PDB file of C-alpha atoms in Angstrom:
ATOM      1  CA  UNK B 181     -53.417 170.409 -45.297  1.00 45.00           C
ATOM      2  CA  UNK B 182     -54.630 173.944 -45.743  1.00 49.00           C
ATOM      3  CA  UNK B 183     -56.297 174.923 -49.000  1.00 56.00           C
ATOM      4  CA  UNK B 184     -54.552 177.473 -51.176  1.00 61.00           C
ATOM      5  CA  UNK B 185     -56.558 180.523 -52.222  1.00 78.00           C
ATOM      6  CA  UNK B 186     -57.110 180.036 -55.947  1.00 80.00           C
ATOM      7  CA  UNK B 187     -57.588 182.778 -58.516  1.00 90.00           C
ATOM      8  CA  UNK B 188     -59.302 180.965 -61.383  1.00 91.00           C
ATOM      9  CA  UNK B 189     -59.446 182.232 -64.936  1.00 93.00           C
ATOM     10  CA  UNK B 190     -60.228 180.807 -68.347  1.00 95.00           C
ATOM     11  CA  UNK B 191     -57.261 178.809 -69.669  1.00 96.00           C
ATOM     12  CA  UNK B 192     -56.609 177.059 -72.960  1.00 95.00           C
ATOM     13  CA  UNK B 193     -54.369 174.231 -71.654  1.00 96.00           C
ATOM     14  CA  UNK B 194     -52.600 173.583 -74.968  1.00 96.00           C
ATOM     15  CA  UNK B 195     -51.721 177.266 -75.290  1.00 96.00           C
ATOM     16  CA  UNK B 196     -50.514 177.315 -71.702  1.00 97.00           C
ATOM     17  CA  UNK B 197     -48.215 174.333 -72.270  1.00 97.00           C
ATOM     18  CA  UNK B 198     -46.944 175.736 -75.582  1.00 97.00           C
ATOM     19  CA  UNK B 199     -46.100 178.971 -73.785  1.00 97.00           C
ATOM     20  CA  UNK B 200     -44.217 177.036 -71.096  1.00 97.00           C
ATOM     21  CA  UNK B 201     -42.023 174.896 -73.359  1.00 97.00           C
ATOM     22  CA  UNK B 202     -38.966 177.192 -73.206  1.00 96.00           C
ATOM     23  CA  UNK B 203     -39.219 177.330 -69.405  1.00 96.00           C
ATOM     24  CA  UNK B 204     -39.631 173.549 -69.222  1.00 96.00           C
ATOM     25  CA  UNK B 205     -36.629 173.000 -71.515  1.00 95.00           C
ATOM     26  CA  UNK B 206     -34.435 175.345 -69.451  1.00 95.00           C
ATOM     27  CA  UNK B 207     -35.590 173.762 -66.196  1.00 93.00           C
ATOM     28  CA  UNK B 208     -35.181 170.090 -67.052  1.00 94.00           C
ATOM     29  CA  UNK B 209     -32.066 170.360 -69.243  1.00 92.00           C
ATOM     30  CA  UNK B 210     -31.077 169.664 -72.798  1.00 91.00           C
ATOM     31  CA  UNK B 211     -30.738 165.884 -72.387  1.00 94.00           C
ATOM     32  CA  UNK B 212     -34.507 165.552 -71.976  1.00 95.00           C
ATOM     33  CA  UNK B 213     -36.627 165.681 -75.125  1.00 95.00           C
ATOM     34  CA  UNK B 214     -40.109 167.069 -74.541  1.00 96.00           C
ATOM     35  CA  UNK B 215     -42.842 165.915 -76.893  1.00 97.00           C
ATOM     36  CA  UNK B 216     -46.368 167.260 -76.866  1.00 97.00           C
ATOM     37  CA  UNK B 217     -49.590 165.616 -77.971  1.00 97.00           C
ATOM     38  CA  UNK B 218     -52.770 167.666 -77.968  1.00 96.00           C
ATOM     39  CA  UNK B 219     -56.269 166.764 -79.065  1.00 94.00           C
ATOM     40  CA  UNK B 220     -57.298 168.810 -82.132  1.00 93.00           C
ATOM     41  CA  UNK B 221     -59.722 171.060 -80.223  1.00 91.00           C
ATOM     42  CA  UNK B 222     -58.922 170.885 -76.509  1.00 90.00           C
ATOM     43  CA  UNK B 223     -61.534 172.286 -74.170  1.00 95.00           C
ATOM     44  CA  UNK B 224     -60.739 175.248 -71.974  1.00 96.00           C
ATOM     45  CA  UNK B 225     -60.623 174.998 -68.183  1.00 96.00           C
ATOM     46  CA  UNK B 226     -61.485 177.433 -65.392  1.00 93.00           C
ATOM     47  CA  UNK B 227     -58.533 177.174 -63.014  1.00 94.00           C
ATOM     48  CA  UNK B 228     -55.731 179.084 -61.339  1.00 95.00           C
ATOM     49  CA  UNK B 229     -53.161 179.641 -64.091  1.00 96.00           C
ATOM     50  CA  UNK B 230     -50.153 179.893 -61.758  1.00 95.00           C
ATOM     51  CA  UNK B 231     -51.116 176.716 -59.918  1.00 94.00           C
ATOM     52  CA  UNK B 232     -51.599 174.817 -63.188  1.00 96.00           C
ATOM     53  CA  UNK B 233     -48.234 176.041 -64.496  1.00 96.00           C
ATOM     54  CA  UNK B 234     -46.561 175.021 -61.222  1.00 94.00           C
ATOM     55  CA  UNK B 235     -48.205 171.594 -61.376  1.00 95.00           C
ATOM     56  CA  UNK B 236     -47.041 170.932 -64.944  1.00 96.00           C
ATOM     57  CA  UNK B 237     -43.507 172.185 -64.251  1.00 95.00           C
ATOM     58  CA  UNK B 238     -43.287 170.097 -61.069  1.00 92.00           C
ATOM     59  CA  UNK B 239     -44.358 166.978 -62.968  1.00 94.00           C
ATOM     60  CA  UNK B 240     -41.705 167.677 -65.614  1.00 95.00           C
ATOM     61  CA  UNK B 241     -39.016 168.013 -62.924  1.00 92.00           C
ATOM     62  CA  UNK B 242     -40.178 164.752 -61.317  1.00 90.00           C
ATOM     63  CA  UNK B 243     -39.961 163.076 -64.722  1.00 92.00           C
ATOM     64  CA  UNK B 244     -36.449 164.424 -65.281  1.00 92.00           C
ATOM     65  CA  UNK B 245     -35.360 163.097 -61.898  1.00 89.00           C
ATOM     66  CA  UNK B 246     -36.927 159.692 -62.571  1.00 89.00           C
ATOM     67  CA  UNK B 247     -34.965 159.459 -65.845  1.00 93.00           C
ATOM     68  CA  UNK B 248     -31.656 160.562 -64.286  1.00 88.00           C
ATOM     69  CA  UNK B 249     -31.650 163.715 -66.400  1.00 86.00           C
ATOM     70  CA  UNK B 250     -31.965 162.137 -69.831  1.00 92.00           C
ATOM     71  CA  UNK B 251     -34.719 160.643 -71.920  1.00 94.00           C
ATOM     72  CA  UNK B 252     -38.088 161.585 -73.330  1.00 95.00           C
ATOM     73  CA  UNK B 253     -40.973 163.302 -71.576  1.00 96.00           C
ATOM     74  CA  UNK B 254     -44.448 163.613 -73.055  1.00 98.00           C
ATOM     75  CA  UNK B 255     -47.057 166.213 -72.187  1.00 98.00           C
ATOM     76  CA  UNK B 256     -50.504 165.345 -73.517  1.00 98.00           C
ATOM     77  CA  UNK B 257     -53.862 167.094 -73.392  1.00 97.00           C
ATOM     78  CA  UNK B 258     -57.065 165.197 -74.098  1.00 97.00           C
ATOM     79  CA  UNK B 259     -60.791 165.740 -73.806  1.00 97.00           C
ATOM     80  CA  UNK B 260     -62.189 162.739 -71.943  1.00 96.00           C
ATOM     81  CA  UNK B 261     -65.518 161.495 -70.661  1.00 96.00           C
ATOM     82  CA  UNK B 262     -65.373 159.408 -67.503  1.00 95.00           C
ATOM     83  CA  UNK B 263     -67.964 157.154 -65.929  1.00 94.00           C
ATOM     84  CA  UNK B 264     -68.918 157.518 -62.271  1.00 89.00           C
ATOM     85  CA  UNK B 265     -66.222 155.902 -60.116  1.00 85.00           C
ATOM     86  CA  UNK B 266     -63.933 155.273 -63.090  1.00 89.00           C
ATOM     87  CA  UNK B 267     -61.276 157.840 -62.178  1.00 85.00           C
ATOM     88  CA  UNK B 268     -60.498 158.669 -58.569  1.00 80.00           C
ATOM     89  CA  UNK B 269     -63.301 160.664 -56.985  1.00 84.00           C
ATOM     90  CA  UNK B 270     -64.529 162.209 -60.233  1.00 92.00           C
ATOM     91  CA  UNK B 271     -68.226 162.329 -60.933  1.00 92.00           C
ATOM     92  CA  UNK B 272     -69.283 161.070 -64.340  1.00 95.00           C
ATOM     93  CA  UNK B 273     -68.828 163.695 -67.012  1.00 95.00           C
ATOM     94  CA  UNK B 274     -66.435 165.532 -69.289  1.00 96.00           C
ATOM     95  CA  UNK B 275     -62.917 166.531 -68.238  1.00 96.00           C
ATOM     96  CA  UNK B 276     -59.701 167.882 -69.671  1.00 97.00           C
ATOM     97  CA  UNK B 277     -56.893 165.430 -68.963  1.00 97.00           C
ATOM     98  CA  UNK B 278     -53.396 166.901 -68.774  1.00 98.00           C
ATOM     99  CA  UNK B 279     -50.769 164.142 -68.618  1.00 97.00           C
ATOM    100  CA  UNK B 280     -47.038 164.215 -68.038  1.00 97.00           C
ATOM    101  CA  UNK B 281     -45.367 160.885 -68.794  1.00 97.00           C
ATOM    102  CA  UNK B 282     -41.766 159.815 -68.339  1.00 96.00           C
ATOM    103  CA  UNK B 283     -39.902 156.652 -69.230  1.00 94.00           C
ATOM    104  CA  UNK B 284     -37.997 156.583 -65.971  1.00 91.00           C
ATOM    105  CA  UNK B 285     -37.477 154.197 -63.095  1.00 88.00           C
ATOM    106  CA  UNK B 286     -41.141 154.025 -62.130  1.00 89.00           C
ATOM    107  CA  UNK B 287     -42.584 153.850 -58.642  1.00 86.00           C
ATOM    108  CA  UNK B 288     -42.779 150.557 -56.730  1.00 86.00           C
ATOM    109  CA  UNK B 289     -46.389 149.403 -56.174  1.00 86.00           C
ATOM    110  CA  UNK B 290     -46.059 149.627 -52.377  1.00 85.00           C
ATOM    111  CA  UNK B 291     -45.378 153.377 -52.690  1.00 82.00           C
ATOM    112  CA  UNK B 292     -48.097 154.261 -55.210  1.00 80.00           C
ATOM    113  CA  UNK B 293     -50.904 154.668 -52.680  1.00 82.00           C
ATOM    114  CA  UNK B 294     -48.787 157.106 -50.637  1.00 71.00           C
ATOM    115  CA  UNK B 295     -47.379 159.413 -53.341  1.00 78.00           C
ATOM    116  CA  UNK B 296     -49.970 162.148 -52.750  1.00 75.00           C
ATOM    117  CA  UNK B 297     -49.304 162.304 -48.984  1.00 72.00           C
ATOM    118  CA  UNK B 298     -47.520 165.466 -47.823  1.00 64.00           C
ATOM    119  CA  UNK B 299     -43.805 164.898 -47.171  1.00 59.00           C
ATOM    120  CA  UNK B 300     -43.772 161.399 -48.688  1.00 60.00           C
ATOM    121  CA  UNK B 301     -41.055 161.065 -51.302  1.00 64.00           C
ATOM    122  CA  UNK B 302     -39.265 158.257 -53.080  1.00 63.00           C
ATOM    123  CA  UNK B 303     -36.301 160.535 -53.804  1.00 57.00           C
ATOM    124  CA  UNK B 304     -33.049 160.265 -51.844  1.00 54.00           C
ATOM    125  CA  UNK B 305     -32.518 162.537 -48.830  1.00 48.00           C
ATOM    126  CA  UNK B 306     -31.879 166.107 -49.953  1.00 48.00           C
ATOM    127  CA  UNK B 307     -33.387 165.534 -53.400  1.00 52.00           C
ATOM    128  CA  UNK B 308     -37.057 166.268 -52.725  1.00 50.00           C
ATOM    129  CA  UNK B 309     -39.457 167.553 -50.096  1.00 45.00           C
ATOM    130  CA  UNK B 310     -42.413 165.311 -50.834  1.00 45.00           C
ATOM    131  CA  UNK B 311     -44.663 168.341 -51.351  1.00 49.00           C
ATOM    132  CA  UNK B 312     -44.997 168.485 -55.135  1.00 69.00           C
ATOM    133  CA  UNK B 313     -47.515 165.708 -55.726  1.00 85.00           C
ATOM    134  CA  UNK B 314     -49.520 166.572 -52.612  1.00 84.00           C
ATOM    135  CA  UNK B 315     -49.821 170.183 -53.820  1.00 88.00           C
ATOM    136  CA  UNK B 316     -50.924 168.998 -57.269  1.00 91.00           C
ATOM    137  CA  UNK B 317     -53.480 166.723 -55.604  1.00 90.00           C
ATOM    138  CA  UNK B 318     -54.848 169.647 -53.541  1.00 89.00           C
ATOM    139  CA  UNK B 319     -54.962 171.976 -56.550  1.00 92.00           C
ATOM    140  CA  UNK B 320     -56.808 169.441 -58.723  1.00 93.00           C
ATOM    141  CA  UNK B 321     -59.384 168.687 -56.025  1.00 92.00           C
ATOM    142  CA  UNK B 322     -59.954 172.392 -55.240  1.00 93.00           C
ATOM    143  CA  UNK B 323     -60.493 172.981 -58.961  1.00 94.00           C
ATOM    144  CA  UNK B 324     -63.244 170.362 -59.173  1.00 93.00           C
ATOM    145  CA  UNK B 325     -61.011 167.692 -60.644  1.00 95.00           C
ATOM    146  CA  UNK B 326     -58.655 164.978 -59.513  1.00 94.00           C
ATOM    147  CA  UNK B 327     -55.224 163.533 -60.199  1.00 94.00           C
ATOM    148  CA  UNK B 328     -54.211 159.962 -60.935  1.00 93.00           C
ATOM    149  CA  UNK B 329     -50.904 158.177 -61.280  1.00 93.00           C
ATOM    150  CA  UNK B 330     -49.948 155.089 -63.242  1.00 93.00           C
ATOM    151  CA  UNK B 331     -46.479 153.653 -62.880  1.00 92.00           C
ATOM    152  CA  UNK B 332     -44.487 150.543 -63.602  1.00 91.00           C
ATOM    153  CA  UNK B 333     -41.014 149.839 -62.259  1.00 91.00           C
ATOM    154  CA  UNK B 334     -38.576 150.160 -65.152  1.00 90.00           C
ATOM    155  CA  UNK B 335     -41.359 151.423 -67.443  1.00 93.00           C
ATOM    156  CA  UNK B 336     -42.080 154.947 -66.261  1.00 94.00           C
ATOM    157  CA  UNK B 337     -44.802 157.044 -64.729  1.00 94.00           C
ATOM    158  CA  UNK B 338     -47.792 158.974 -66.055  1.00 96.00           C
ATOM    159  CA  UNK B 339     -49.477 161.556 -63.864  1.00 95.00           C
ATOM    160  CA  UNK B 340     -52.837 162.834 -65.107  1.00 96.00           C
ATOM    161  CA  UNK B 341     -54.560 165.974 -63.897  1.00 96.00           C
ATOM    162  CA  UNK B 342     -58.295 165.962 -64.632  1.00 96.00           C
ATOM    163  CA  UNK B 343     -60.032 169.356 -64.683  1.00 96.00           C
ATOM    164  CA  UNK B 344     -63.635 170.109 -65.620  1.00 96.00           C
ATOM    165  CA  UNK B 345     -64.029 171.931 -68.925  1.00 95.00           C
ATOM    166  CA  UNK B 346     -65.245 175.507 -68.875  1.00 92.00           C
ATOM    167  CA  UNK B 347     -68.087 176.714 -71.031  1.00 78.00           C
ATOM    168  CA  UNK B 348     -67.125 180.340 -70.372  1.00 71.00           C
ATOM    169  CA  UNK B 349     -66.303 182.609 -73.287  1.00 64.00           C
ATOM    170  CA  UNK B 350     -63.434 185.052 -72.898  1.00 51.00           C
ATOM    171  CA  UNK B 351     -59.903 185.693 -74.003  1.00 45.00           C
ATOM    172  CA  UNK B 352     -57.813 182.648 -73.201  1.00 42.00           C
ATOM    173  CA  UNK B 353     -54.201 182.225 -72.243  1.00 44.00           C
TER     174      UNK B 353
END
């Protein structure tokens, strides 16, 4: 897959999500309750704002679909320290973890290792292109991070985007 040209900038992830909540609510419908959980002082990230917004919105839409349009979705932001080899391809160090969790149908174990492949989808024909998770995967990797997925059938799914924190000082979004 071809890499997207990114236009990184300093982003305060909690502020970004807060600013997106009306859009998320309108997009996923009134039968989904969105809860947020942010660490007290989340680190900033240096990433493409539009790509991060698209990733979060896409994960919310996937969650809505997994819950048949009703239920609870959680968006969480945490500062985490990972050990080498602990999380995907991430090197040991500090990261901002942005999670979107649903309490939907979950993904069968035999599909989990394929969910980031382009055009792979577990949705019925006409309900998805199979590009969303692969685009999120590409964005996270291009940004120096990674993405992971945890899922249990009948329990739900949590997708986590890990991005390196930025030490830059500037106005944040």
